C-alpha cells in the first residue's frame, strides 16, 4: 500500500490580509508536500482559514458588512495568495463550512460523553486581539492604567462569564509521557524543552466557550455559548479528513504526519490539541514543528509601522521561485529571520543567477550550439566524471535527510554544494577548448553536466516548481519527474530544446532608480 503523508498549515485568521508570514508557513508546507509526492507518497496537504471569534466579528463590524460576507472576502484573498505562491494544497478548509461545524460539534459531544467538559465560570485577563487569556503575571499595567499582555502588547480586560471548561489538567502526565516516548513529537528541540517545562509547571483547565459574542459554532445543547475559537480551529485538521466519519476516502490520512505552525502557536498544537485528541480517543499526529518569525528590514511587521509585506508584490517584482528560494534558504527553519530587499537581491544574484542559472545556461546553450542539441554520448568516463556523478547519486539521500529534519536550508546547501562542484568541473574540463581538440571528451563532459543538472533539477522541484520545471524541460526530461528517474542513467541522444535564461540578474542600481 502506498504510504500516506498528511501535512497541514495553520488555518489563517481572516481578520487581516495575507502577508509574508502566512506565505512562509504555506511555502514550507508546500515544499514538504511536493517532496513527498516526488517520493511517490499519497499526500494530503491542507490549508485554510480560521473564521470565527470576536476579532473577526469586530473586523466585520468595522467594515460594515455581515461576518459571513466579510470572511468570504478575506478567505478568497488567502486562496489568492496560495494561488500566487503556487501552493499545491489538496483542500482548503474554512471553519464556517458545514463539514467543519459538524466535526467540531461532534468533538464537543465526545469530550462531554467522556467526562472532560464541565460548566463553570471564567474570570481572567482576556485579550480580544490574541483571543487568549493571560495569567496576572503575564500582563503588565501601563502608565495610563490600562493593562496589556506582556508577550504581545495586546490590551487585556477582566472578564467574568459562565463558561464550559475542558479538563486539560487531567492530561499533564499523559502529555509528558507522550513527549518522553516520542522525542520527535515537538520540533525544533528548543521548543520541545520549552513545552515540556511549561507542562511540568502544571496545567489548568481550559475555558472552551464564550457567551460574550455570537460569531462562532454553537455549543451543542447550550446555544447561548459559542465554542472557544481555538477548540473550533484545531478541529479543522480532522474535519478535512471527513471526521466524524473516518471510514470515508479521506479518513486514511488521519493522524497527520506534520502540523507546521509558527512559534507563537506551538502551545496550542503541542499541548491542547493532543489533549483534546486523547480525550476523544483519537490517534495523535506524529509531529508538530514550529518555525520562527520574520521581521522586515529589521522591524516587526505591523500596520502602524506600515511595513506589512504582501508577498504577492514581491513575487510580481522578483519572480515566484526567487521569493520561495529566499524564504527557505535565508534562515534555518525554526529560527527568526529578517527580510530585506538587499538580502533578497543578493541571494537571487549570487545563488540563482550566478549559481544555478549560469551553470545551466553555460551547459545547455553550449550543447545547443556545439553538440547537436542532444544529450551527448557518454563515451569513456574519467576519474573527474565519476567523482561528480558519485556526488549526484548521493544527493537525493542527503536532501531526503535534511527535509526529514525540516532543515530546508541544509537541503538547499547540499544542492548548492553540488552546483559549486559542477562549476569547478566545467572550468577545469573546459569543454569550449575540447571542441577543437577532442570532441569525444567534450561530449563526455557535457553528458556528465547534463546528468548533474538533472539530479539537481529533480530534487529542487519542490522548492522552485516553475523555473526548475523549465530546467527539466531544457534537459529533455519527460513527464515522470519523480525521484526514481534518478535511479537510471541519463539516456543519450535525447533532443534538447533551445534553452533560455532561468534567473535574470537583478541590477540594483536599476531597482533603486525604479523605486
Ligand atoms: N488562526 C490561528 C491558527 C489556528 S491553527 C488551528 C493563527 N492564525 S494567524 O493567521 O495569526 O497565523 C498563522 C501563521 O502565520 C502562523 O503560523 C504564524 O506563525 C504565521 N505568521 C504570522 N506572522 C508571521 C511572521 N511575521 N513571520 C513568520 N510567520 C508568521 O494563528
Short mmCIF file of C-alpha atoms and ligand atoms in Angstrom, two decimals:
data_model
loop_
_atom_site.label_atom_id
_atom_site.label_comp_id
_atom_site.label_asym_id
_atom_site.label_seq_id
_atom_site.Cartn_x
_atom_site.Cartn_y
_atom_site.Cartn_z
CA UNK A 1 0.00 0.00 0.00
CA UNK A 2 1.27 3.50 -0.81
CA UNK A 3 2.42 5.40 2.24
CA UNK A 4 0.17 8.34 3.10
CA UNK A 5 1.54 11.70 4.14
CA UNK A 6 -0.75 14.31 5.68
CA UNK A 7 0.64 17.80 6.19
CA UNK A 8 -1.14 20.94 7.38
CA UNK A 9 -0.55 24.66 7.69
CA UNK A 10 -2.31 26.55 10.45
CA UNK A 11 -5.61 27.94 9.25
CA UNK A 12 -5.16 31.67 8.88
CA UNK A 13 -7.19 34.27 10.74
CA UNK A 14 -9.35 36.30 8.43
CA UNK A 15 -9.20 39.48 10.49
CA UNK A 16 -6.25 40.72 8.45
CA UNK A 17 -4.92 40.41 4.92
CA UNK A 18 -2.41 37.69 3.95
CA UNK A 19 1.23 38.71 4.28
CA UNK A 20 4.78 37.38 4.13
CA UNK A 21 4.47 35.50 7.44
CA UNK A 22 1.48 33.49 6.27
CA UNK A 23 3.14 32.81 2.93
CA UNK A 24 6.18 31.46 4.77
CA UNK A 25 4.28 28.75 6.62
CA UNK A 26 2.48 27.82 3.41
CA UNK A 27 5.63 27.68 1.26
CA UNK A 28 7.44 25.49 3.78
CA UNK A 29 4.48 23.12 3.96
CA UNK A 30 4.27 23.14 0.17
CA UNK A 31 7.90 22.06 -0.17
CA UNK A 32 7.24 19.14 2.17
CA UNK A 33 4.08 18.15 0.31
CA UNK A 34 5.81 18.31 -3.07
CA UNK A 35 8.82 16.39 -1.78
CA UNK A 36 6.64 13.55 -0.54
CA UNK A 37 4.82 13.43 -3.87
CA UNK A 38 8.24 13.08 -5.56
CA UNK A 39 8.85 10.17 -3.22
CA UNK A 40 5.68 8.59 -4.58
CA UNK A 41 3.69 9.00 -1.36
CA UNK A 42 -0.04 9.55 -1.25
CA UNK A 43 -0.04 13.15 0.01
CA UNK A 44 -2.86 15.15 1.52
CA UNK A 45 -1.91 18.79 2.01
CA UNK A 46 -4.34 21.02 3.84
CA UNK A 47 -4.53 24.76 4.38
CA UNK A 48 -7.45 27.06 5.04
CA UNK A 49 -8.92 29.91 7.05
CA UNK A 50 -9.95 30.37 10.67
CA UNK A 51 -13.09 32.45 10.51
CA UNK A 52 -14.80 32.64 13.89
CA UNK A 53 -14.23 34.65 17.03
CA UNK A 54 -14.63 38.07 18.50
CA UNK A 55 -11.86 39.65 16.44
CA UNK A 56 -13.47 38.63 13.18
CA UNK A 57 -16.86 39.77 14.42
CA UNK A 58 -15.32 43.14 15.27
CA UNK A 59 -13.43 43.43 11.95
CA UNK A 60 -16.64 42.72 10.02
CA UNK A 61 -18.47 45.35 12.01
CA UNK A 62 -15.76 47.85 11.24
CA UNK A 63 -16.05 47.01 7.55
CA UNK A 64 -19.82 47.47 7.85
CA UNK A 65 -20.73 44.06 6.44
CA UNK A 66 -22.12 40.83 7.90
CA UNK A 67 -19.41 38.50 9.27
CA UNK A 68 -20.05 35.79 6.68
CA UNK A 69 -19.65 38.21 3.82
CA UNK A 70 -16.52 39.57 5.44
CA UNK A 71 -14.95 36.15 5.91
CA UNK A 72 -15.88 35.10 2.35
CA UNK A 73 -13.94 38.05 1.08
CA UNK A 74 -10.82 37.60 3.19
CA UNK A 75 -10.82 33.84 2.75
CA UNK A 76 -10.78 34.40 -1.03
CA UNK A 77 -7.78 36.65 -0.57
CA UNK A 78 -5.92 33.83 1.23
CA UNK A 79 -6.87 31.49 -1.60
CA UNK A 80 -5.42 34.01 -4.00
CA UNK A 81 -2.18 34.15 -2.03
CA UNK A 82 -1.96 30.34 -2.22
CA UNK A 83 -2.50 30.51 -5.98
CA UNK A 84 0.14 33.18 -6.49
CA UNK A 85 2.65 31.25 -4.34
CA UNK A 86 1.89 28.06 -6.31
CA UNK A 87 0.87 26.25 -3.14
CA UNK A 88 -0.19 22.73 -4.07
CA UNK A 89 -2.79 22.21 -1.34
CA UNK A 90 -5.28 19.42 -1.94
CA UNK A 91 -8.04 21.08 0.05
CA UNK A 92 -8.80 24.45 1.59
CA UNK A 93 -10.87 24.25 4.75
CA UNK A 94 -12.95 27.09 6.12
CA UNK A 95 -14.29 26.90 9.64
CA UNK A 96 -17.60 28.38 8.51
CA UNK A 97 -18.28 25.35 6.30
CA UNK A 98 -20.97 22.86 7.37
CA UNK A 99 -18.49 19.94 7.27
CA UNK A 100 -16.33 21.69 9.83
CA UNK A 101 -19.18 22.79 12.08
CA UNK A 102 -20.43 19.19 12.18
CA UNK A 103 -16.97 17.90 13.09
CA UNK A 104 -16.48 20.49 15.84
CA UNK A 105 -19.90 19.72 17.36
CA UNK A 106 -19.09 16.02 17.30
CA UNK A 107 -15.76 16.52 19.08
CA UNK A 108 -17.54 18.56 21.72
CA UNK A 109 -20.02 15.75 22.32
CA UNK A 110 -17.21 13.16 22.52
CA UNK A 111 -15.37 15.22 25.13
CA UNK A 112 -18.60 15.64 27.05
CA UNK A 113 -19.52 11.94 26.88
CA UNK A 114 -16.06 11.03 28.09
CA UNK A 115 -16.42 13.33 31.09
CA UNK A 116 -13.90 16.01 30.15
CA UNK A 117 -16.23 19.03 29.95
CA UNK A 118 -17.91 20.83 32.87
CA UNK A 119 -19.73 24.13 33.31
CA UNK A 120 -18.04 26.78 35.46
CA UNK A 121 -17.38 30.50 35.39
CA UNK A 122 -14.45 32.15 33.83
CA UNK A 123 -12.68 35.12 35.34
CA UNK A 124 -9.45 36.40 33.97
CA UNK A 125 -7.42 38.76 31.85
CA UNK A 126 -8.58 38.37 28.28
CA UNK A 127 -7.04 39.91 25.17
CA UNK A 128 -9.54 40.17 22.34
CA UNK A 129 -6.73 40.70 19.85
CA UNK A 130 -4.95 37.46 20.79
CA UNK A 131 -8.14 35.51 21.56
CA UNK A 132 -6.28 34.39 24.65
CA UNK A 133 -6.45 34.54 28.43
CA UNK A 134 -3.41 35.53 30.42
CA UNK A 135 -2.30 34.99 33.98
CA UNK A 136 -1.85 38.13 36.01
CA UNK A 137 1.93 37.71 35.87
CA UNK A 138 1.81 37.53 32.10
CA UNK A 139 0.35 41.02 31.99
CA UNK A 140 1.56 44.47 32.96
CA UNK A 141 -0.03 47.76 33.82
CA UNK A 142 0.74 50.72 31.61
CA UNK A 143 1.17 54.27 32.98
CA UNK A 144 -2.31 55.22 31.68
CA UNK A 145 -3.85 52.50 33.84
CA UNK A 146 -4.66 50.06 31.06
CA UNK A 147 -3.26 46.55 31.21
CA UNK A 148 -1.53 44.71 28.40
CA UNK A 149 -0.28 41.19 27.75
CA UNK A 150 3.50 41.39 28.10
CA UNK A 151 4.23 38.99 25.25
CA UNK A 152 2.02 40.52 22.58
CA UNK A 153 1.31 44.02 23.80
CA UNK A 154 -2.44 43.49 23.33
CA UNK A 155 -4.81 45.22 25.73
CA UNK A 156 -6.39 42.81 28.23
CA UNK A 157 -9.59 43.21 30.19
CA UNK A 158 -11.02 41.45 33.22
CA UNK A 159 -13.72 39.10 32.04
CA UNK A 160 -16.24 37.16 34.15
CA UNK A 161 -18.64 34.89 32.33
CA UNK A 162 -20.18 31.44 32.55
CA UNK A 163 -18.05 29.07 30.57
CA UNK A 164 -17.58 25.42 29.82
CA UNK A 165 -14.19 24.04 30.72
CA UNK A 166 -12.08 21.29 29.25
CA UNK A 167 -10.26 19.21 31.86
CA UNK A 168 -6.83 19.92 30.45
CA UNK A 169 -5.31 19.36 33.90
CA UNK A 170 -6.16 15.67 33.62
CA UNK A 171 -3.65 15.31 30.77
CA UNK A 172 -0.47 16.61 32.30
CA UNK A 173 1.12 13.21 32.88
CA UNK A 174 -0.12 11.76 29.63
CA UNK A 175 1.34 14.67 27.68
CA UNK A 176 4.69 14.35 29.43
CA UNK A 177 4.68 10.63 28.63
CA UNK A 178 3.90 11.47 25.02
CA UNK A 179 6.85 13.88 24.75
CA UNK A 180 9.12 11.41 26.50
CA UNK A 181 8.16 8.46 24.33
CA UNK A 182 8.24 10.45 21.08
CA UNK A 183 11.21 12.80 21.08
CA UNK A 184 10.29 13.91 17.56
CA UNK A 185 6.76 14.96 18.50
CA UNK A 186 7.73 18.60 19.07
CA UNK A 187 10.34 20.35 16.94
CA UNK A 188 12.69 22.05 16.93
CA UNK A 189 14.41 20.72 20.05
CA UNK A 190 14.37 24.08 21.85
CA UNK A 191 10.58 24.18 21.59
CA UNK A 192 10.34 20.66 22.90
CA UNK A 193 12.21 21.71 26.04
CA UNK A 194 10.14 24.85 26.43
CA UNK A 195 6.82 23.00 26.11
CA UNK A 196 7.94 20.20 28.39
CA UNK A 197 8.78 22.60 31.19
CA UNK A 198 5.57 24.51 30.60
CA UNK A 199 3.54 21.31 31.04
CA UNK A 200 5.64 20.24 34.03
CA UNK A 201 4.85 23.54 35.74
CA UNK A 202 1.19 22.44 35.85
CA UNK A 203 -1.81 22.68 33.54
CA UNK A 204 -5.03 24.39 34.36
CA UNK A 205 -8.40 23.55 32.88
CA UNK A 206 -9.19 25.47 29.75
CA UNK A 207 -12.19 27.68 29.21
CA UNK A 208 -13.72 26.48 25.93
CA UNK A 209 -16.88 28.50 25.47
CA UNK A 210 -17.96 32.13 25.38
CA UNK A 211 -21.25 33.90 25.87
CA UNK A 212 -19.99 37.43 25.20
CA UNK A 213 -20.26 37.22 21.42
CA UNK A 214 -22.06 35.06 18.92
CA UNK A 215 -19.84 34.63 15.83
CA UNK A 216 -18.84 31.04 16.44
CA UNK A 217 -20.01 27.45 16.44
CA UNK A 218 -22.85 27.00 18.94
CA UNK A 219 -22.18 24.63 21.83
CA UNK A 220 -24.36 21.55 21.26
CA UNK A 221 -27.25 21.62 23.75
CA UNK A 222 -26.49 25.11 25.11
CA UNK A 223 -26.64 27.56 22.28
CA UNK A 224 -26.09 30.66 24.41
CA UNK A 225 -22.45 29.60 24.24
CA UNK A 226 -20.20 29.50 21.23
CA UNK A 227 -17.06 27.38 21.18
CA UNK A 228 -13.74 28.96 22.03
CA UNK A 229 -12.09 29.78 18.74
CA UNK A 230 -9.01 27.60 19.36
CA UNK A 231 -11.06 24.46 20.03
CA UNK A 232 -13.07 25.23 16.90
CA UNK A 233 -9.92 25.93 14.88
CA UNK A 234 -7.84 22.90 15.87
CA UNK A 235 -10.60 20.53 14.81
CA UNK A 236 -10.14 21.68 11.19
CA UNK A 237 -7.36 19.12 10.79
CA UNK A 238 -9.93 16.39 11.40
CA UNK A 239 -12.86 17.99 9.55
CA UNK A 240 -10.94 17.86 6.28
CA UNK A 241 -10.46 14.10 6.75
CA UNK A 242 -14.23 13.64 6.86
CA UNK A 243 -14.46 13.36 10.66
CA UNK A 244 -16.66 12.11 12.36
CA UNK A 245 -16.76 9.52 9.60
CA UNK A 246 -13.15 8.48 9.23
CA UNK A 247 -14.13 5.48 7.10
CA UNK A 248 -14.53 7.72 4.02
CA UNK A 249 -11.87 8.34 1.34
CA UNK A 250 -10.02 10.96 3.41
CA UNK A 251 -10.14 9.05 6.68
CA UNK A 252 -6.93 7.18 5.84
CA UNK A 253 -4.90 10.36 6.21
CA UNK A 254 -5.59 10.79 9.93
CA UNK A 255 -3.46 11.12 12.03
CA UNK A 256 -1.44 13.89 10.41
CA UNK A 257 2.27 13.38 9.83
CA UNK A 258 3.15 17.03 10.46
CA UNK A 259 1.36 20.12 11.68
CA UNK A 260 3.53 23.05 10.64
CA UNK A 261 2.99 26.16 12.78
CA UNK A 262 4.60 29.44 13.77
CA UNK A 263 6.36 29.58 17.13
CA UNK A 264 3.64 31.60 18.84
CA UNK A 265 1.04 28.88 18.35
CA UNK A 266 3.08 25.78 19.17
CA UNK A 267 1.50 25.53 22.64
CA UNK A 268 -1.96 25.16 21.19
CA UNK A 269 -0.74 22.41 18.89
CA UNK A 270 1.60 20.56 21.21
CA UNK A 271 -0.43 20.77 24.44
CA UNK A 272 -4.12 21.49 23.90
CA UNK A 273 -4.54 19.62 20.62
CA UNK A 274 -3.08 16.27 21.71
CA UNK A 275 -5.04 16.53 24.97
CA UNK A 276 -8.28 17.03 23.05
CA UNK A 277 -7.48 14.07 20.84
CA UNK A 278 -6.66 11.90 23.82
CA UNK A 279 -9.92 12.95 25.47
CA UNK A 280 -11.82 11.97 22.32
CA UNK A 281 -9.89 8.68 21.99
CA UNK A 282 -8.44 9.65 18.64
CA UNK A 283 -4.94 8.94 17.32
CA UNK A 284 -2.35 11.71 17.71
CA UNK A 285 -0.37 13.47 14.98
CA UNK A 286 3.21 12.33 14.59
CA UNK A 287 4.80 15.75 14.77
CA UNK A 288 4.26 19.41 15.47
CA UNK A 289 7.02 21.65 14.17
CA UNK A 290 7.34 25.38 14.68
CA UNK A 291 9.18 27.97 12.65
CA UNK A 292 10.37 31.44 13.58
CA UNK A 293 9.15 34.88 12.72
CA UNK A 294 10.19 37.29 10.02
CA UNK A 295 10.89 40.92 10.63
CA UNK A 296 11.03 43.29 7.66
CA UNK A 297 14.12 45.47 7.25
CA UNK A 298 14.81 44.91 10.96
CA UNK A 299 11.35 45.78 12.22
CA UNK A 300 8.37 43.77 13.35
CA UNK A 301 5.66 43.79 10.69
CA UNK A 302 2.83 45.96 11.84
CA UNK A 303 0.06 48.02 10.38
CA UNK A 304 1.13 51.07 12.35
CA UNK A 305 4.71 50.92 11.01
CA UNK A 306 3.22 50.35 7.56
CA UNK A 307 5.65 47.55 6.68
CA UNK A 308 3.23 44.64 6.38
CA UNK A 309 4.65 42.96 3.31
CA UNK A 310 2.29 41.49 0.75
CA UNK A 311 4.30 38.68 -0.68
CA UNK A 312 2.37 38.94 -3.95
CA UNK A 313 4.05 42.26 -4.64
CA UNK A 314 7.46 40.70 -4.10
CA UNK A 315 6.56 37.90 -6.48
CA UNK A 316 5.47 40.41 -9.13
CA UNK A 317 8.77 42.24 -8.77
CA UNK A 318 11.30 39.45 -8.30
CA UNK A 319 9.65 36.25 -9.50
CA UNK A 320 7.92 33.48 -7.59
CA UNK A 321 10.68 30.91 -7.36
CA UNK A 322 13.15 33.58 -6.37
CA UNK A 323 10.99 34.52 -3.37
CA UNK A 324 10.29 30.90 -2.43
CA UNK A 325 14.01 30.13 -2.58
CA UNK A 326 14.92 33.12 -0.45
CA UNK A 327 12.40 32.29 2.27
CA UNK A 328 13.74 28.78 2.73
CA UNK A 329 17.43 29.48 2.16
CA UNK A 330 17.98 32.63 4.14
CA UNK A 331 17.08 31.36 7.60
CA UNK A 332 17.49 27.96 9.26
CA UNK A 333 13.93 26.67 9.63
CA UNK A 334 12.88 27.20 13.24
CA UNK A 335 14.88 30.42 13.70
CA UNK A 336 13.72 34.01 13.34
CA UNK A 337 14.87 35.94 10.32
CA UNK A 338 14.92 39.31 8.70
CA UNK A 339 13.57 40.07 5.27
CA UNK A 340 15.28 42.82 3.34
CA UNK A 341 15.36 43.74 -0.33
CA UNK A 342 19.12 43.77 -0.22
CA UNK A 343 19.34 40.25 1.13
CA UNK A 344 16.78 39.02 -1.40
CA UNK A 345 18.58 40.62 -4.33
CA UNK A 346 21.90 39.30 -3.02
CA UNK A 347 20.60 35.72 -2.90
CA UNK A 348 18.99 35.97 -6.31
CA UNK A 349 22.16 37.24 -7.93
CA UNK A 350 24.68 35.02 -6.20
CA UNK A 351 22.85 31.72 -5.79
CA UNK A 352 20.34 31.77 -8.63
CA UNK A 353 21.67 33.97 -11.43
CA UNK A 354 25.42 33.32 -10.97
CA UNK A 355 24.97 29.86 -9.44
CA UNK A 356 22.34 27.55 -10.82
CA UNK A 357 21.22 29.77 -13.71
CA UNK A 358 24.72 30.28 -15.02
CA UNK A 359 25.66 26.61 -14.77
CA UNK A 360 22.52 25.60 -16.67
CA UNK A 361 22.96 28.29 -19.29
CA UNK A 362 26.65 27.60 -19.86
CA UNK A 363 25.98 23.90 -20.34
CA UNK A 364 22.76 23.98 -22.29
CA UNK A 365 23.48 26.81 -24.69
CA UNK A 366 26.90 25.28 -25.43
CA UNK A 367 25.25 21.95 -26.26
CA UNK A 368 22.69 23.75 -28.35
CA UNK A 369 25.34 25.49 -30.41
CA UNK A 370 28.16 22.98 -30.47
CA UNK A 371 26.93 19.49 -29.69
CA UNK A 372 23.94 18.96 -31.94
CA UNK A 373 21.28 19.99 -29.38
CA UNK A 374 21.02 16.48 -27.94
CA UNK A 375 22.20 14.80 -24.74
CA UNK A 376 25.73 13.98 -25.95
CA UNK A 377 27.16 10.44 -25.95
CA UNK A 378 28.71 9.47 -22.66
CA UNK A 379 31.83 7.83 -24.10
CA UNK A 380 34.56 6.64 -21.72
CA UNK A 381 34.31 8.32 -18.36
CA UNK A 382 37.34 9.53 -16.41
CA UNK A 383 38.03 9.89 -12.70
CA UNK A 384 36.77 13.50 -12.51
CA UNK A 385 33.49 12.48 -14.15
CA UNK A 386 32.97 9.59 -11.77
CA UNK A 387 33.62 11.83 -8.76
CA UNK A 388 30.93 14.27 -9.85
CA UNK A 389 28.46 11.52 -10.75
CA UNK A 390 29.02 9.93 -7.36
CA UNK A 391 28.11 13.23 -5.72
CA UNK A 392 24.95 13.26 -7.84
CA UNK A 393 23.99 9.79 -6.73
CA UNK A 394 24.35 10.78 -3.08
CA UNK A 395 22.29 13.93 -3.46
CA UNK A 396 18.73 12.54 -3.07
CA UNK A 397 19.63 10.79 0.18
CA UNK A 398 21.24 13.93 1.57
CA UNK A 399 18.28 16.09 0.64
CA UNK A 400 15.87 13.46 1.99
CA UNK A 401 17.69 13.50 5.32
CA UNK A 402 17.61 17.29 5.61
CA UNK A 403 13.96 17.54 4.60
CA UNK A 404 13.09 14.79 7.06
CA UNK A 405 14.52 17.05 9.78
CA UNK A 406 12.72 20.05 8.26
CA UNK A 407 16.13 21.60 7.70
CA UNK A 408 15.22 23.16 4.36
CA UNK A 409 18.27 25.42 4.37
CA UNK A 410 20.52 22.37 4.75
CA UNK A 411 18.80 20.64 1.86
CA UNK A 412 19.50 23.70 -0.30
CA UNK A 413 23.04 23.89 1.00
CA UNK A 414 23.66 20.31 -0.13
CA UNK A 415 22.28 21.10 -3.57
CA UNK A 416 24.45 24.20 -3.88
CA UNK A 417 27.50 22.22 -2.85
CA UNK A 418 26.93 20.13 -5.97
CA UNK A 419 26.34 23.24 -8.09
CA UNK A 420 29.71 24.59 -6.97
CA UNK A 421 31.37 21.24 -7.66
CA UNK A 422 29.89 21.26 -11.16
CA UNK A 423 31.09 24.85 -11.67
CA UNK A 424 34.61 23.78 -10.73
CA UNK A 425 34.34 20.78 -13.04
CA UNK A 426 33.22 22.79 -16.07
CA UNK A 427 36.03 25.30 -15.51
CA UNK A 428 38.66 22.57 -15.22
CA UNK A 429 37.41 20.42 -18.07
CA UNK A 430 36.79 23.47 -20.30
CA UNK A 431 34.55 21.91 -22.97
CA UNK A 432 34.99 25.06 -25.09
CA UNK A 433 38.68 24.17 -25.54
CA UNK A 434 37.92 20.49 -26.14
CA UNK A 435 35.65 21.45 -29.03
CA UNK A 436 38.71 21.87 -31.24
CA UNK A 437 40.92 19.15 -29.79
CA UNK A 438 38.85 16.23 -28.54
CA UNK A 439 35.11 16.18 -29.25
CA UNK A 440 34.67 12.73 -27.69
CA UNK A 441 35.97 14.10 -24.39
CA UNK A 442 33.91 17.25 -24.83
CA UNK A 443 30.82 15.10 -25.21
CA UNK A 444 31.61 13.10 -22.07
CA UNK A 445 32.00 16.32 -20.08
CA UNK A 446 28.72 17.70 -21.40
CA UNK A 447 26.97 14.40 -20.70
CA UNK A 448 28.16 14.48 -17.09
CA UNK A 449 26.99 18.07 -16.77
CA UNK A 450 23.53 17.18 -18.11
CA UNK A 451 23.30 14.28 -15.66
CA UNK A 452 24.33 16.61 -12.83
CA UNK A 453 21.79 19.24 -13.81
CA UNK A 454 19.11 16.55 -13.98
CA UNK A 455 19.90 15.40 -10.42
CA UNK A 456 19.88 18.98 -9.18
CA UNK A 457 16.65 19.74 -11.05
CA UNK A 458 14.74 16.73 -9.79
CA UNK A 459 15.44 17.36 -6.11
CA UNK A 460 14.94 21.13 -6.45
CA UNK A 461 11.43 20.87 -7.90
CA UNK A 462 9.63 21.18 -4.54
CA UNK A 463 11.42 24.45 -3.80
CA UNK A 464 11.15 26.15 -7.19
CA UNK A 465 8.50 24.30 -9.16
CA UNK A 466 8.29 26.72 -12.07
CA UNK A 467 11.82 27.61 -13.10
CA UNK A 468 13.16 24.18 -12.25
CA UNK A 469 10.31 22.70 -14.30
CA UNK A 470 11.69 24.69 -17.21
CA UNK A 471 15.21 23.48 -16.48
CA UNK A 472 13.97 19.89 -16.69
CA UNK A 473 12.21 20.74 -19.98
CA UNK A 474 15.51 22.04 -21.36
CA UNK A 475 17.15 18.79 -20.27
CA UNK A 476 14.56 16.80 -22.20
CA UNK A 477 13.19 15.10 -19.07
CA UNK A 478 9.79 13.52 -19.78
CA UNK A 479 6.59 13.53 -17.74
CA UNK A 480 7.90 11.32 -14.98
CA UNK A 481 9.96 13.63 -12.83
CA UNK A 482 9.88 11.67 -9.60
CA UNK A 483 12.97 10.72 -7.63
CA UNK A 484 13.01 7.23 -9.11
CA UNK A 485 14.14 8.52 -12.51
CA UNK A 486 17.50 9.25 -10.89
CA UNK A 487 18.00 5.52 -10.38
CA UNK A 488 18.63 5.14 -14.10
CA UNK A 489 21.49 6.73 -16.01
CA UNK A 490 20.58 9.63 -18.24
CA UNK A 491 19.78 8.41 -21.76
CA UNK A 492 21.99 9.73 -24.57
CA UNK A 493 20.65 11.32 -27.72
CA UNK A 494 17.52 12.97 -26.29
CA UNK A 495 16.69 16.08 -28.30
CA UNK A 496 17.08 19.27 -26.31
CA UNK A 497 15.06 22.43 -26.96
CA UNK A 498 16.79 25.79 -27.17
CA UNK A 499 17.32 26.99 -23.58
CA UNK A 500 16.53 30.44 -22.23
CA UNK A 501 17.90 32.08 -19.07
CA UNK A 502 16.24 30.90 -15.87
CA UNK A 503 17.11 33.55 -13.32
CA UNK A 504 17.82 37.04 -14.64
CA UNK A 505 20.31 39.06 -12.67
CA UNK A 506 18.79 41.92 -10.72
CA UNK A 507 20.63 45.15 -11.33
CA UNK A 508 20.46 47.02 -8.06
CA UNK A 509 21.07 50.50 -9.44
CA UNK A 510 18.19 49.95 -11.79
CA UNK A 511 15.98 48.72 -8.95
CA UNK A 512 16.84 51.68 -6.80
CA UNK A 513 16.11 54.04 -9.65
CA UNK A 514 12.74 52.37 -10.19
CA UNK A 515 11.62 52.71 -6.61
N1 LIG B 1 -5.75 31.06 13.30
C1 LIG B 1 -4.59 30.75 14.03
C2 LIG B 1 -4.11 29.34 13.75
C3 LIG B 1 -5.11 28.25 14.00
S1 LIG B 1 -4.49 26.68 13.55
C4 LIG B 1 -5.56 25.59 14.18
C5 LIG B 1 -3.47 31.73 13.69
N2 LIG B 1 -3.58 32.39 12.54
S2 LIG B 1 -2.59 33.54 12.03
O1 LIG B 1 -3.15 33.99 10.78
O2 LIG B 1 -2.44 34.53 13.04
O3 LIG B 1 -1.17 32.96 11.83
C6 LIG B 1 -0.95 31.88 11.02
C7 LIG B 1 0.51 31.61 10.76
O4 LIG B 1 1.19 32.72 10.19
C8 LIG B 1 1.29 31.19 11.99
O5 LIG B 1 1.98 30.00 11.73
C9 LIG B 1 2.23 32.34 12.20
O6 LIG B 1 3.43 31.96 12.79
C10 LIG B 1 2.45 32.83 10.79
N3 LIG B 1 2.95 34.18 10.84
C11 LIG B 1 2.27 35.33 11.06
N4 LIG B 1 3.15 36.37 11.08
C12 LIG B 1 4.42 35.90 10.93
C13 LIG B 1 5.69 36.48 10.73
N5 LIG B 1 5.91 37.78 10.84
N6 LIG B 1 6.71 35.65 10.41
C14 LIG B 1 6.54 34.32 10.21
N7 LIG B 1 5.37 33.75 10.38
C15 LIG B 1 4.33 34.46 10.97
O7 LIG B 1 -2.55 31.86 14.46
#
